[in-house]
mmCIF file with all atom_site columns, C-alpha atoms in Angstrom:
data_model
loop_
_atom_site.group_PDB
_atom_site.id
_atom_site.type_symbol
_atom_site.label_atom_id
_atom_site.label_alt_id
_atom_site.label_comp_id
_atom_site.label_asym_id
_atom_site.label_entity_id
_atom_site.label_seq_id
_atom_site.pdbx_PDB_ins_code
_atom_site.Cartn_x
_atom_site.Cartn_y
_atom_site.Cartn_z
_atom_site.occupancy
_atom_site.B_iso_or_equiv
_atom_site.pdbx_formal_charge
_atom_site.auth_seq_id
_atom_site.auth_comp_id
_atom_site.auth_asym_id
_atom_site.auth_atom_id
_atom_site.pdbx_PDB_model_num
ATOM 1   C CA . MET A 1 1   ? 0.448   0.146   0.095  1.00 73.00 ? 29  MET A CA 1
ATOM 2   C CA . SER A 1 2   ? 1.447   3.219   -1.153 1.00 84.00 ? 30  SER A CA 1
ATOM 3   C CA . LEU A 1 3   ? 1.134   6.868   0.849  1.00 92.00 ? 31  LEU A CA 1
ATOM 4   C CA . PRO A 1 4   ? 1.234   10.017  -0.305 1.00 95.00 ? 32  PRO A CA 1
ATOM 5   C CA . VAL A 1 5   ? 2.283   12.436  2.658  1.00 96.00 ? 33  VAL A CA 1
ATOM 6   C CA . LEU A 1 6   ? 4.850   15.261  3.028  1.00 95.00 ? 34  LEU A CA 1
ATOM 7   C CA . VAL A 1 7   ? 6.743   15.221  5.088  1.00 95.00 ? 35  VAL A CA 1
ATOM 8   C CA . HIS A 1 8   ? 8.078   18.655  7.289  1.00 93.00 ? 36  HIS A CA 1
ATOM 9   C CA . ARG A 1 9   ? 11.881  18.685  8.993  1.00 89.00 ? 37  ARG A CA 1
ATOM 10  C CA . SER A 1 10  ? 10.010  21.602  11.824 1.00 84.00 ? 38  SER A CA 1
ATOM 11  C CA . ARG A 1 11  ? 13.666  22.880  15.117 1.00 73.00 ? 39  ARG A CA 1
ATOM 12  C CA . LYS A 1 12  ? 12.676  23.817  18.808 1.00 73.00 ? 40  LYS A CA 1
ATOM 13  C CA . GLY A 1 13  ? 16.635  24.556  19.668 1.00 70.00 ? 41  GLY A CA 1
ATOM 14  C CA . ALA A 1 14  ? 19.108  22.037  19.252 1.00 71.00 ? 42  ALA A CA 1
ATOM 15  C CA . GLU A 1 15  ? 15.768  19.776  18.520 1.00 79.00 ? 43  GLU A CA 1
ATOM 16  C CA . GLU A 1 16  ? 14.194  18.969  14.920 1.00 84.00 ? 44  GLU A CA 1
ATOM 17  C CA . PHE A 1 17  ? 11.533  17.181  15.223 1.00 87.00 ? 45  PHE A CA 1
ATOM 18  C CA . ARG A 1 18  ? 9.380   15.108  11.375 1.00 92.00 ? 46  ARG A CA 1
ATOM 19  C CA . VAL A 1 19  ? 6.544   16.099  11.367 1.00 95.00 ? 47  VAL A CA 1
ATOM 20  C CA . VAL A 1 20  ? 3.855   14.072  8.544  1.00 96.00 ? 48  VAL A CA 1
ATOM 21  C CA . ARG A 1 21  ? 1.113   15.397  7.054  1.00 96.00 ? 49  ARG A CA 1
ATOM 22  C CA . PRO A 1 22  ? -1.276  13.482  3.522  1.00 96.00 ? 50  PRO A CA 1
ATOM 23  C CA . ALA A 1 23  ? -0.588  15.511  0.566  1.00 95.00 ? 51  ALA A CA 1
ATOM 24  C CA . GLU A 1 24  ? -3.991  16.221  0.222  1.00 94.00 ? 52  GLU A CA 1
ATOM 25  C CA . PRO A 1 25  ? -6.144  17.677  2.897  1.00 93.00 ? 53  PRO A CA 1
ATOM 26  C CA . LEU A 1 26  ? -8.518  15.445  3.837  1.00 95.00 ? 54  LEU A CA 1
ATOM 27  C CA . THR A 1 27  ? -11.645 18.071  3.663  1.00 92.00 ? 55  THR A CA 1
ATOM 28  C CA . ARG A 1 28  ? -14.294 16.014  4.066  1.00 92.00 ? 56  ARG A CA 1
ATOM 29  C CA . ALA A 1 29  ? -13.466 15.176  8.182  1.00 94.00 ? 57  ALA A CA 1
ATOM 30  C CA . ALA A 1 30  ? -13.822 16.543  11.286 1.00 94.00 ? 58  ALA A CA 1
ATOM 31  C CA . LEU A 1 31  ? -12.785 16.400  14.568 1.00 96.00 ? 59  LEU A CA 1
ATOM 32  C CA . ILE A 1 32  ? -14.699 18.415  18.155 1.00 95.00 ? 60  ILE A CA 1
ATOM 33  C CA . ASP A 1 33  ? -14.561 17.799  21.068 1.00 94.00 ? 61  ASP A CA 1
ATOM 34  C CA . HIS A 1 34  ? -17.488 17.342  24.033 1.00 92.00 ? 62  HIS A CA 1
ATOM 35  C CA . GLU A 1 35  ? -16.136 17.529  27.063 1.00 91.00 ? 63  GLU A CA 1
ATOM 36  C CA . ARG A 1 36  ? -17.341 13.767  27.942 1.00 92.00 ? 64  ARG A CA 1
ATOM 37  C CA . TYR A 1 37  ? -16.077 12.570  24.207 1.00 94.00 ? 65  TYR A CA 1
ATOM 38  C CA . LEU A 1 38  ? -14.194 13.212  21.093 1.00 95.00 ? 66  LEU A CA 1
ATOM 39  C CA . GLY A 1 39  ? -16.441 13.222  18.454 1.00 94.00 ? 67  GLY A CA 1
ATOM 40  C CA . ALA A 1 40  ? -15.202 11.830  14.531 1.00 95.00 ? 68  ALA A CA 1
ATOM 41  C CA . TYR A 1 41  ? -17.284 12.553  11.827 1.00 93.00 ? 69  TYR A CA 1
ATOM 42  C CA . LEU A 1 42  ? -15.951 11.547  8.226  1.00 93.00 ? 70  LEU A CA 1
ATOM 43  C CA . ASP A 1 43  ? -17.136 10.602  4.936  1.00 92.00 ? 71  ASP A CA 1
ATOM 44  C CA . GLY A 1 44  ? -15.923 6.639   3.054  1.00 91.00 ? 72  GLY A CA 1
ATOM 45  C CA . SER A 1 45  ? -12.761 8.495   1.786  1.00 92.00 ? 73  SER A CA 1
ATOM 46  C CA . ALA A 1 46  ? -11.351 10.287  4.786  1.00 94.00 ? 74  ALA A CA 1
ATOM 47  C CA . ALA A 1 47  ? -12.497 7.230   7.273  1.00 95.00 ? 75  ALA A CA 1
ATOM 48  C CA . ARG A 1 48  ? -9.581  5.288   4.741  1.00 93.00 ? 76  ARG A CA 1
ATOM 49  C CA . GLY A 1 49  ? -7.352  8.012   4.766  1.00 95.00 ? 77  GLY A CA 1
ATOM 50  C CA . ILE A 1 50  ? -7.181  8.358   8.565  1.00 96.00 ? 78  ILE A CA 1
ATOM 51  C CA . ALA A 1 51  ? -6.290  4.531   8.661  1.00 95.00 ? 79  ALA A CA 1
ATOM 52  C CA . GLU A 1 52  ? -3.520  4.833   6.305  1.00 95.00 ? 80  GLU A CA 1
ATOM 53  C CA . LEU A 1 53  ? -2.508  7.505   8.798  1.00 97.00 ? 81  LEU A CA 1
ATOM 54  C CA . TRP A 1 54  ? -3.281  5.401   11.921 1.00 96.00 ? 82  TRP A CA 1
ATOM 55  C CA . LEU A 1 55  ? -1.273  2.372   10.299 1.00 94.00 ? 83  LEU A CA 1
ATOM 56  C CA . LEU A 1 56  ? 1.545   4.976   9.771  1.00 95.00 ? 84  LEU A CA 1
ATOM 57  C CA . ALA A 1 57  ? 1.744   5.905   12.937 1.00 96.00 ? 85  ALA A CA 1
ATOM 58  C CA . ALA A 1 58  ? 2.336   2.507   13.664 1.00 94.00 ? 86  ALA A CA 1
ATOM 59  C CA . ARG A 1 59  ? 6.001   2.233   11.984 1.00 92.00 ? 87  ARG A CA 1
ATOM 60  C CA . SER A 1 60  ? 7.204   5.744   12.390 1.00 93.00 ? 88  SER A CA 1
ATOM 61  C CA . PRO A 1 61  ? 8.014   5.943   15.605 1.00 93.00 ? 89  PRO A CA 1
ATOM 62  C CA . ARG A 1 62  ? 10.466  8.939   15.263 1.00 93.00 ? 90  ARG A CA 1
ATOM 63  C CA . SER A 1 63  ? 7.663   11.116  13.744 1.00 95.00 ? 91  SER A CA 1
ATOM 64  C CA . LEU A 1 64  ? 5.274   13.149  14.625 1.00 96.00 ? 92  LEU A CA 1
ATOM 65  C CA . VAL A 1 65  ? 2.026   12.501  12.355 1.00 97.00 ? 93  VAL A CA 1
ATOM 66  C CA . HIS A 1 66  ? -0.266  15.423  11.470 1.00 97.00 ? 94  HIS A CA 1
ATOM 67  C CA . VAL A 1 67  ? -3.819  15.763  10.243 1.00 97.00 ? 95  VAL A CA 1
ATOM 68  C CA . PRO A 1 68  ? -5.208  19.220  9.811  1.00 96.00 ? 96  PRO A CA 1
ATOM 69  C CA . LEU A 1 69  ? -8.910  19.273  10.156 1.00 96.00 ? 97  LEU A CA 1
ATOM 70  C CA . ARG A 1 70  ? -9.738  22.233  12.664 1.00 94.00 ? 98  ARG A CA 1
ATOM 71  C CA . ALA A 1 71  ? -9.988  24.380  9.438  1.00 92.00 ? 99  ALA A CA 1
ATOM 72  C CA . ASN A 1 72  ? -13.224 21.986  8.542  1.00 90.00 ? 100 ASN A CA 1
ATOM 73  C CA . GLY A 1 73  ? -15.164 23.093  10.957 1.00 80.00 ? 101 GLY A CA 1
ATOM 74  C CA . ARG A 1 74  ? -17.999 22.420  13.176 1.00 74.00 ? 102 ARG A CA 1
ATOM 75  C CA . PRO A 1 75  ? -20.469 20.467  10.888 1.00 68.00 ? 103 PRO A CA 1
ATOM 76  C CA . ASP A 1 76  ? -23.121 21.315  12.315 1.00 61.00 ? 104 ASP A CA 1
ATOM 77  C CA . ARG A 1 77  ? -25.043 18.738  9.930  1.00 53.00 ? 105 ARG A CA 1
ATOM 78  C CA . ALA A 1 78  ? -22.953 16.564  11.493 1.00 54.00 ? 106 ALA A CA 1
ATOM 79  C CA . VAL A 1 79  ? -23.318 16.904  15.134 1.00 62.00 ? 107 VAL A CA 1
ATOM 80  C CA . PRO A 1 80  ? -26.881 18.347  15.670 1.00 55.00 ? 108 PRO A CA 1
ATOM 81  C CA . ASP A 1 81  ? -26.468 19.967  19.187 1.00 62.00 ? 109 ASP A CA 1
ATOM 82  C CA . GLY A 1 82  ? -24.573 22.911  17.457 1.00 64.00 ? 110 GLY A CA 1
ATOM 83  C CA . THR A 1 83  ? -21.386 21.654  20.128 1.00 73.00 ? 111 THR A CA 1
ATOM 84  C CA . GLY A 1 84  ? -17.600 20.805  20.460 1.00 86.00 ? 112 GLY A CA 1
ATOM 85  C CA . SER A 1 85  ? -14.253 22.634  19.450 1.00 92.00 ? 113 SER A CA 1
ATOM 86  C CA . PRO A 1 86  ? -12.748 21.830  16.157 1.00 94.00 ? 114 PRO A CA 1
ATOM 87  C CA . LEU A 1 87  ? -9.882  19.822  16.823 1.00 96.00 ? 115 LEU A CA 1
ATOM 88  C CA . ASP A 1 88  ? -6.182  19.144  14.624 1.00 97.00 ? 116 ASP A CA 1
ATOM 89  C CA . LEU A 1 89  ? -5.250  15.568  15.500 1.00 98.00 ? 117 LEU A CA 1
ATOM 90  C CA . VAL A 1 90  ? -0.934  13.604  15.955 1.00 98.00 ? 118 VAL A CA 1
ATOM 91  C CA . LEU A 1 91  ? -1.331  11.152  16.189 1.00 98.00 ? 119 LEU A CA 1
ATOM 92  C CA . LEU A 1 92  ? 3.269   9.598   17.367 1.00 97.00 ? 120 LEU A CA 1
ATOM 93  C CA . HIS A 1 93  ? 4.220   6.898   18.876 1.00 95.00 ? 121 HIS A CA 1
ATOM 94  C CA . HIS A 1 94  ? 5.100   6.939   22.380 1.00 93.00 ? 122 HIS A CA 1
ATOM 95  C CA . SER A 1 95  ? 8.712   6.569   22.492 1.00 93.00 ? 123 SER A CA 1
ATOM 96  C CA . LEU A 1 96  ? 9.125   9.254   20.985 1.00 92.00 ? 124 LEU A CA 1
ATOM 97  C CA . GLN A 1 97  ? 8.923   11.339  24.063 1.00 90.00 ? 125 GLN A CA 1
ATOM 98  C CA . PHE A 1 98  ? 7.591   14.709  22.638 1.00 93.00 ? 126 PHE A CA 1
ATOM 99  C CA . ALA A 1 99  ? 5.139   17.171  25.643 1.00 93.00 ? 127 ALA A CA 1
ATOM 100 C CA . PRO A 1 100 ? 2.598   18.417  23.888 1.00 95.00 ? 128 PRO A CA 1
ATOM 101 C CA . SER A 1 101 ? 3.047   21.917  25.465 1.00 94.00 ? 129 SER A CA 1
ATOM 102 C CA . ASP A 1 102 ? 6.020   22.793  22.076 1.00 92.00 ? 130 ASP A CA 1
ATOM 103 C CA . TRP A 1 103 ? 3.756   22.133  20.008 1.00 94.00 ? 131 TRP A CA 1
ATOM 104 C CA . LYS A 1 104 ? 1.981   25.556  18.974 1.00 91.00 ? 132 LYS A CA 1
ATOM 105 C CA . ARG A 1 105 ? 6.300   26.557  18.155 1.00 89.00 ? 133 ARG A CA 1
ATOM 106 C CA . VAL A 1 106 ? 7.030   23.299  16.018 1.00 90.00 ? 134 VAL A CA 1
ATOM 107 C CA . ARG A 1 107 ? 4.144   23.428  13.888 1.00 89.00 ? 135 ARG A CA 1
ATOM 108 C CA . GLY A 1 108 ? 4.670   27.731  13.391 1.00 83.00 ? 136 GLY A CA 1
ATOM 109 C CA . ARG A 1 109 ? 8.256   26.034  12.216 1.00 75.00 ? 137 ARG A CA 1
ATOM 110 C CA . PRO A 1 110 ? 7.546   22.880  9.714  1.00 73.00 ? 138 PRO A CA 1
ATOM 111 C CA . GLY A 1 111 ? 10.009  24.488  6.852  1.00 72.00 ? 139 GLY A CA 1
ATOM 112 C CA . PRO A 1 112 ? 9.012   23.969  3.355  1.00 78.00 ? 140 PRO A CA 1
ATOM 113 C CA . GLY A 1 113 ? 7.172   19.856  2.871  1.00 88.00 ? 141 GLY A CA 1
ATOM 114 C CA . ARG A 1 114 ? 9.451   17.255  0.467  1.00 93.00 ? 142 ARG A CA 1
ATOM 115 C CA . PRO A 1 115 ? 6.748   14.737  -1.120 1.00 95.00 ? 143 PRO A CA 1
ATOM 116 C CA . ARG A 1 116 ? 7.474   10.961  -0.173 1.00 94.00 ? 144 ARG A CA 1
ATOM 117 C CA . THR A 1 117 ? 5.544   8.298   -1.018 1.00 94.00 ? 145 THR A CA 1
ATOM 118 C CA . VAL A 1 118 ? 5.309   5.489   2.209  1.00 91.00 ? 146 VAL A CA 1
ATOM 119 C CA . SER A 1 119 ? 4.718   2.382   1.810  1.00 86.00 ? 147 SER A CA 1
ATOM 120 C CA . LEU A 1 120 ? 3.235   0.826   4.591  1.00 81.00 ? 148 LEU A CA 1
ATOM 121 C CA . PRO A 1 121 ? 3.785   -3.095  5.238  1.00 64.00 ? 149 PRO A CA 1
ATOM 122 C CA . GLU A 1 122 ? 0.234   -3.614  6.814  1.00 55.00 ? 150 GLU A CA 1
ATOM 123 C CA . ALA A 1 123 ? -2.939  -4.456  3.354  1.00 50.00 ? 151 ALA A CA 1
ATOM 124 C CA . VAL A 1 124 ? -4.929  -2.199  5.021  1.00 54.00 ? 152 VAL A CA 1
ATOM 125 C CA . GLY A 1 125 ? -8.305  -4.236  5.598  1.00 55.00 ? 153 GLY A CA 1
ATOM 126 C CA . ASP A 1 126 ? -6.159  -6.921  6.927  1.00 60.00 ? 154 ASP A CA 1
ATOM 127 C CA . ALA A 1 127 ? -7.672  -6.825  10.499 1.00 61.00 ? 155 ALA A CA 1
ATOM 128 C CA . PRO A 1 128 ? -4.741  -8.198  12.988 1.00 67.00 ? 156 PRO A CA 1
ATOM 129 C CA . ALA A 1 129 ? -4.761  -10.888 15.527 1.00 68.00 ? 157 ALA A CA 1
ATOM 130 C CA . VAL A 1 130 ? -6.299  -9.228  18.845 1.00 70.00 ? 158 VAL A CA 1
ATOM 131 C CA . ASP A 1 131 ? -5.810  -10.556 22.530 1.00 62.00 ? 159 ASP A CA 1
ATOM 132 C CA . HIS A 1 132 ? -9.206  -9.340  23.898 1.00 66.00 ? 160 HIS A CA 1
ATOM 133 C CA . ALA A 1 133 ? -8.748  -11.062 27.131 1.00 68.00 ? 161 ALA A CA 1
ATOM 134 C CA . ALA A 1 134 ? -4.956  -9.944  27.205 1.00 62.00 ? 162 ALA A CA 1
ATOM 135 C CA . ARG A 1 135 ? -5.553  -5.807  27.060 1.00 70.00 ? 163 ARG A CA 1
ATOM 136 C CA . HIS A 1 136 ? -6.719  -6.055  30.424 1.00 64.00 ? 164 HIS A CA 1
ATOM 137 C CA . HIS A 1 137 ? -4.205  -7.401  32.243 1.00 63.00 ? 165 HIS A CA 1
ATOM 138 C CA . LEU A 1 138 ? -2.478  -4.937  33.891 1.00 68.00 ? 166 LEU A CA 1
ATOM 139 C CA . GLU A 1 139 ? 0.820   -4.615  32.462 1.00 65.00 ? 167 GLU A CA 1
ATOM 140 C CA . ASN A 1 140 ? -1.080  -3.793  29.445 1.00 67.00 ? 168 ASN A CA 1
ATOM 141 C CA . ARG A 1 141 ? 1.046   -1.109  28.110 1.00 77.00 ? 169 ARG A CA 1
ATOM 142 C CA . ASP A 1 142 ? -1.232  -0.808  25.347 1.00 80.00 ? 170 ASP A CA 1
ATOM 143 C CA . LEU A 1 143 ? -2.929  1.762   25.447 1.00 92.00 ? 171 LEU A CA 1
ATOM 144 C CA . PHE A 1 144 ? -3.873  5.068   23.905 1.00 96.00 ? 172 PHE A CA 1
ATOM 145 C CA . HIS A 1 145 ? -2.778  8.408   25.732 1.00 96.00 ? 173 HIS A CA 1
ATOM 146 C CA . GLN A 1 146 ? -4.364  12.381  25.340 1.00 97.00 ? 174 GLN A CA 1
ATOM 147 C CA . HIS A 1 147 ? -3.946  15.026  25.533 1.00 97.00 ? 175 HIS A CA 1
ATOM 148 C CA . VAL A 1 148 ? -6.014  18.100  24.167 1.00 97.00 ? 176 VAL A CA 1
ATOM 149 C CA . HIS A 1 149 ? -3.229  21.281  23.476 1.00 96.00 ? 177 HIS A CA 1
ATOM 150 C CA . ALA A 1 150 ? -3.514  23.941  21.339 1.00 96.00 ? 178 ALA A CA 1
ATOM 151 C CA . GLU A 1 151 ? -6.117  23.202  19.741 1.00 96.00 ? 179 GLU A CA 1
ATOM 152 C CA . THR A 1 152 ? -4.533  19.125  19.264 1.00 98.00 ? 180 THR A CA 1
ATOM 153 C CA . LEU A 1 153 ? -5.862  15.683  20.291 1.00 98.00 ? 181 LEU A CA 1
ATOM 154 C CA . PHE A 1 154 ? -2.688  14.645  20.813 1.00 98.00 ? 182 PHE A CA 1
ATOM 155 C CA . MET A 1 155 ? -3.184  10.698  20.861 1.00 98.00 ? 183 MET A CA 1
ATOM 156 C CA . THR A 1 156 ? 0.208   8.677   21.340 1.00 97.00 ? 184 THR A CA 1
ATOM 157 C CA . GLY A 1 157 ? 0.239   5.191   21.945 1.00 95.00 ? 185 GLY A CA 1
ATOM 158 C CA . SER A 1 158 ? 2.395   2.063   21.161 1.00 95.00 ? 186 SER A CA 1
ATOM 159 C CA . ALA A 1 159 ? 2.579   0.049   16.871 1.00 93.00 ? 187 ALA A CA 1
ATOM 160 C CA . LYS A 1 160 ? 0.478   -2.921  18.732 1.00 93.00 ? 188 LYS A CA 1
ATOM 161 C CA . VAL A 1 161 ? -2.375  -0.638  19.688 1.00 94.00 ? 189 VAL A CA 1
ATOM 162 C CA . PHE A 1 162 ? -2.158  2.059   16.373 1.00 95.00 ? 190 PHE A CA 1
ATOM 163 C CA . ARG A 1 163 ? -2.432  -1.501  14.421 1.00 92.00 ? 191 ARG A CA 1
ATOM 164 C CA . GLU A 1 164 ? -4.570  -3.134  16.359 1.00 91.00 ? 192 GLU A CA 1
ATOM 165 C CA . THR A 1 165 ? -7.686  -0.088  16.471 1.00 94.00 ? 193 THR A CA 1
ATOM 166 C CA . ALA A 1 166 ? -7.085  0.951   12.607 1.00 93.00 ? 194 ALA A CA 1
ATOM 167 C CA . GLN A 1 167 ? -9.642  -1.477  11.885 1.00 92.00 ? 195 GLN A CA 1
ATOM 168 C CA . HIS A 1 168 ? -12.013 1.298   12.999 1.00 93.00 ? 196 HIS A CA 1
ATOM 169 C CA . PHE A 1 169 ? -11.958 4.056   10.067 1.00 95.00 ? 197 PHE A CA 1
ATOM 170 C CA . LEU A 1 170 ? -11.986 0.852   7.547  1.00 91.00 ? 198 LEU A CA 1
ATOM 171 C CA . THR A 1 171 ? -15.127 -0.244  9.464  1.00 90.00 ? 199 THR A CA 1
ATOM 172 C CA . VAL A 1 172 ? -16.542 2.938   8.687  1.00 92.00 ? 200 VAL A CA 1
ATOM 173 C CA . SER A 1 173 ? -15.446 3.632   5.384  1.00 89.00 ? 201 SER A CA 1
ATOM 174 C CA . ARG A 1 174 ? -16.097 -0.177  4.155  1.00 85.00 ? 202 ARG A CA 1
ATOM 175 C CA . GLU A 1 175 ? -19.372 -0.450  5.571  1.00 82.00 ? 203 GLU A CA 1
ATOM 176 C CA . GLY A 1 176 ? -21.050 3.123   5.404  1.00 73.00 ? 204 GLY A CA 1
ATOM 177 C CA . PRO A 1 177 ? -23.866 4.698   4.116  1.00 66.00 ? 205 PRO A CA 1
ATOM 178 C CA . PRO A 1 178 ? -25.277 4.107   1.412  1.00 58.00 ? 206 PRO A CA 1
ATOM 179 C CA . HIS A 1 179 ? -24.665 0.480   1.901  1.00 52.00 ? 207 HIS A CA 1
ATOM 180 C CA . THR A 1 180 ? -25.493 -0.632  5.055  1.00 50.00 ? 208 THR A CA 1
ATOM 181 C CA . PRO A 1 181 ? -28.441 0.601   5.808  1.00 50.00 ? 209 PRO A CA 1
ATOM 182 C CA . ASP A 1 182 ? -31.277 -1.099  8.497  1.00 49.00 ? 210 ASP A CA 1
ATOM 183 C CA . ASP A 1 183 ? -34.736 -1.880  7.512  1.00 47.00 ? 211 ASP A CA 1
ATOM 184 C CA . ARG A 1 184 ? -36.263 1.125   8.916  1.00 45.00 ? 212 ARG A CA 1
ATOM 185 C CA . GLY A 1 185 ? -34.238 3.036   5.592  1.00 50.00 ? 213 GLY A CA 1
ATOM 186 C CA . SER A 1 186 ? -31.428 4.908   8.764  1.00 53.00 ? 214 SER A CA 1
ATOM 187 C CA . THR A 1 187 ? -28.030 5.148   7.189  1.00 62.00 ? 215 THR A CA 1
ATOM 188 C CA . HIS A 1 188 ? -26.344 5.958   10.849 1.00 73.00 ? 216 HIS A CA 1
ATOM 189 C CA . LEU A 1 189 ? -23.244 3.943   10.904 1.00 85.00 ? 217 LEU A CA 1
ATOM 190 C CA . CYS A 1 190 ? -20.682 4.661   14.187 1.00 88.00 ? 218 CYS A CA 1
ATOM 191 C CA . THR A 1 191 ? -17.821 2.758   16.134 1.00 92.00 ? 219 THR A CA 1
ATOM 192 C CA . ARG A 1 192 ? -15.901 2.878   18.700 1.00 93.00 ? 220 ARG A CA 1
ATOM 193 C CA . LEU A 1 193 ? -12.344 3.711   21.133 1.00 93.00 ? 221 LEU A CA 1
ATOM 194 C CA . TYR A 1 194 ? -14.787 2.689   23.755 1.00 91.00 ? 222 TYR A CA 1
ATOM 195 C CA . ALA A 1 195 ? -13.076 3.800   27.428 1.00 88.00 ? 223 ALA A CA 1
ATOM 196 C CA . ASP A 1 196 ? -13.387 -0.693  28.776 1.00 88.00 ? 224 ASP A CA 1
ATOM 197 C CA . ALA A 1 197 ? -11.618 -2.387  25.060 1.00 84.00 ? 225 ALA A CA 1
ATOM 198 C CA . GLY A 1 198 ? -8.001  -1.629  27.467 1.00 86.00 ? 226 GLY A CA 1
ATOM 199 C CA . ILE A 1 199 ? -6.757  0.456   24.920 1.00 89.00 ? 227 ILE A CA 1
ATOM 200 C CA . LEU A 1 200 ? -7.634  4.103   26.516 1.00 92.00 ? 228 LEU A CA 1
ATOM 201 C CA . GLY A 1 201 ? -5.162  4.941   29.782 1.00 92.00 ? 229 GLY A CA 1
ATOM 202 C CA . ARG A 1 202 ? -6.962  5.967   32.161 1.00 88.00 ? 230 ARG A CA 1
ATOM 203 C CA . ASP A 1 203 ? -7.699  9.475   31.136 1.00 89.00 ? 231 ASP A CA 1
ATOM 204 C CA . ALA A 1 204 ? -8.319  9.093   27.468 1.00 95.00 ? 232 ALA A CA 1
ATOM 205 C CA . ARG A 1 205 ? -11.874 9.525   26.838 1.00 96.00 ? 233 ARG A CA 1
ATOM 206 C CA . GLU A 1 206 ? -13.706 7.648   24.846 1.00 97.00 ? 234 GLU A CA 1
ATOM 207 C CA . LEU A 1 207 ? -13.458 8.787   20.853 1.00 97.00 ? 235 LEU A CA 1
ATOM 208 C CA . HIS A 1 208 ? -16.546 8.358   19.147 1.00 96.00 ? 236 HIS A CA 1
ATOM 209 C CA . ILE A 1 209 ? -16.110 7.773   14.602 1.00 96.00 ? 237 ILE A CA 1
ATOM 210 C CA . GLU A 1 210 ? -19.189 8.266   12.650 1.00 93.00 ? 238 GLU A CA 1
ATOM 211 C CA . TYR A 1 211 ? -20.507 7.822   8.989  1.00 91.00 ? 239 TYR A CA 1
ATOM 212 C CA . CYS A 1 212 ? -21.520 10.883  7.735  1.00 85.00 ? 240 CYS A CA 1
ATOM 213 C CA . ASP A 1 213 ? -21.701 11.652  3.603  1.00 75.00 ? 241 ASP A CA 1
ATOM 214 C CA . GLN A 1 214 ? -20.749 14.638  1.605  1.00 63.00 ? 242 GLN A CA 1
ATOM 215 C CA . SER A 1 215 ? -23.517 16.736  1.702  1.00 59.00 ? 243 SER A CA 1
ATOM 216 C CA . ARG A 1 216 ? -23.876 16.209  6.094  1.00 59.00 ? 244 ARG A CA 1
ATOM 217 C CA . LEU A 1 217 ? -20.092 17.310  6.286  1.00 63.00 ? 245 LEU A CA 1
ATOM 218 C CA . SER A 1 218 ? -20.578 20.408  3.966  1.00 54.00 ? 246 SER A CA 1
ATOM 219 C CA . ASP A 1 219 ? -21.665 24.418  4.916  1.00 47.00 ? 247 ASP A CA 1
#
């Protein structure tokens, strides 16, 4: 699987950071902070794009995978109560030990982006085997930890947890309406990163992932 990206080098003092962004913006996507939980609203193409970037984060432990979404705003048609703050998204491996408080400075000094095509060894669509019981062991360290800083959600985790949870976005991409309307004609499809699934750290909030067609995501 090949994924076109832009690779930026950004400096903070003596440190240099590798920031990877999708080559094409994901315009049919929104990430909203609802305080009690986080909401991702995506059409099929954007859901697949996020899945690919999720897998990229799994194999790029020295990179910050930045997905600009905040400029897409809050799609009121997709968020009926019109509440919540739009966020950008950064995916990163826990071994990078990046401090979210440094993000505003790093984001403001991205340097010129160089186009690259990244090969994803994981076949997009082949779900990895998951040991659900092991996720609930006390020694499990394959957890997502979250921070929100500078209007950005940081999802920090291990390669394993990124690989195993990319399937949530692929489900929305493949099974989202109009493919699977129910017997009442509903076109709603969603999934979640659940708090009790053994994949979220103690202070992490659930991430609700909902399919939204283009008309609902348009202003």
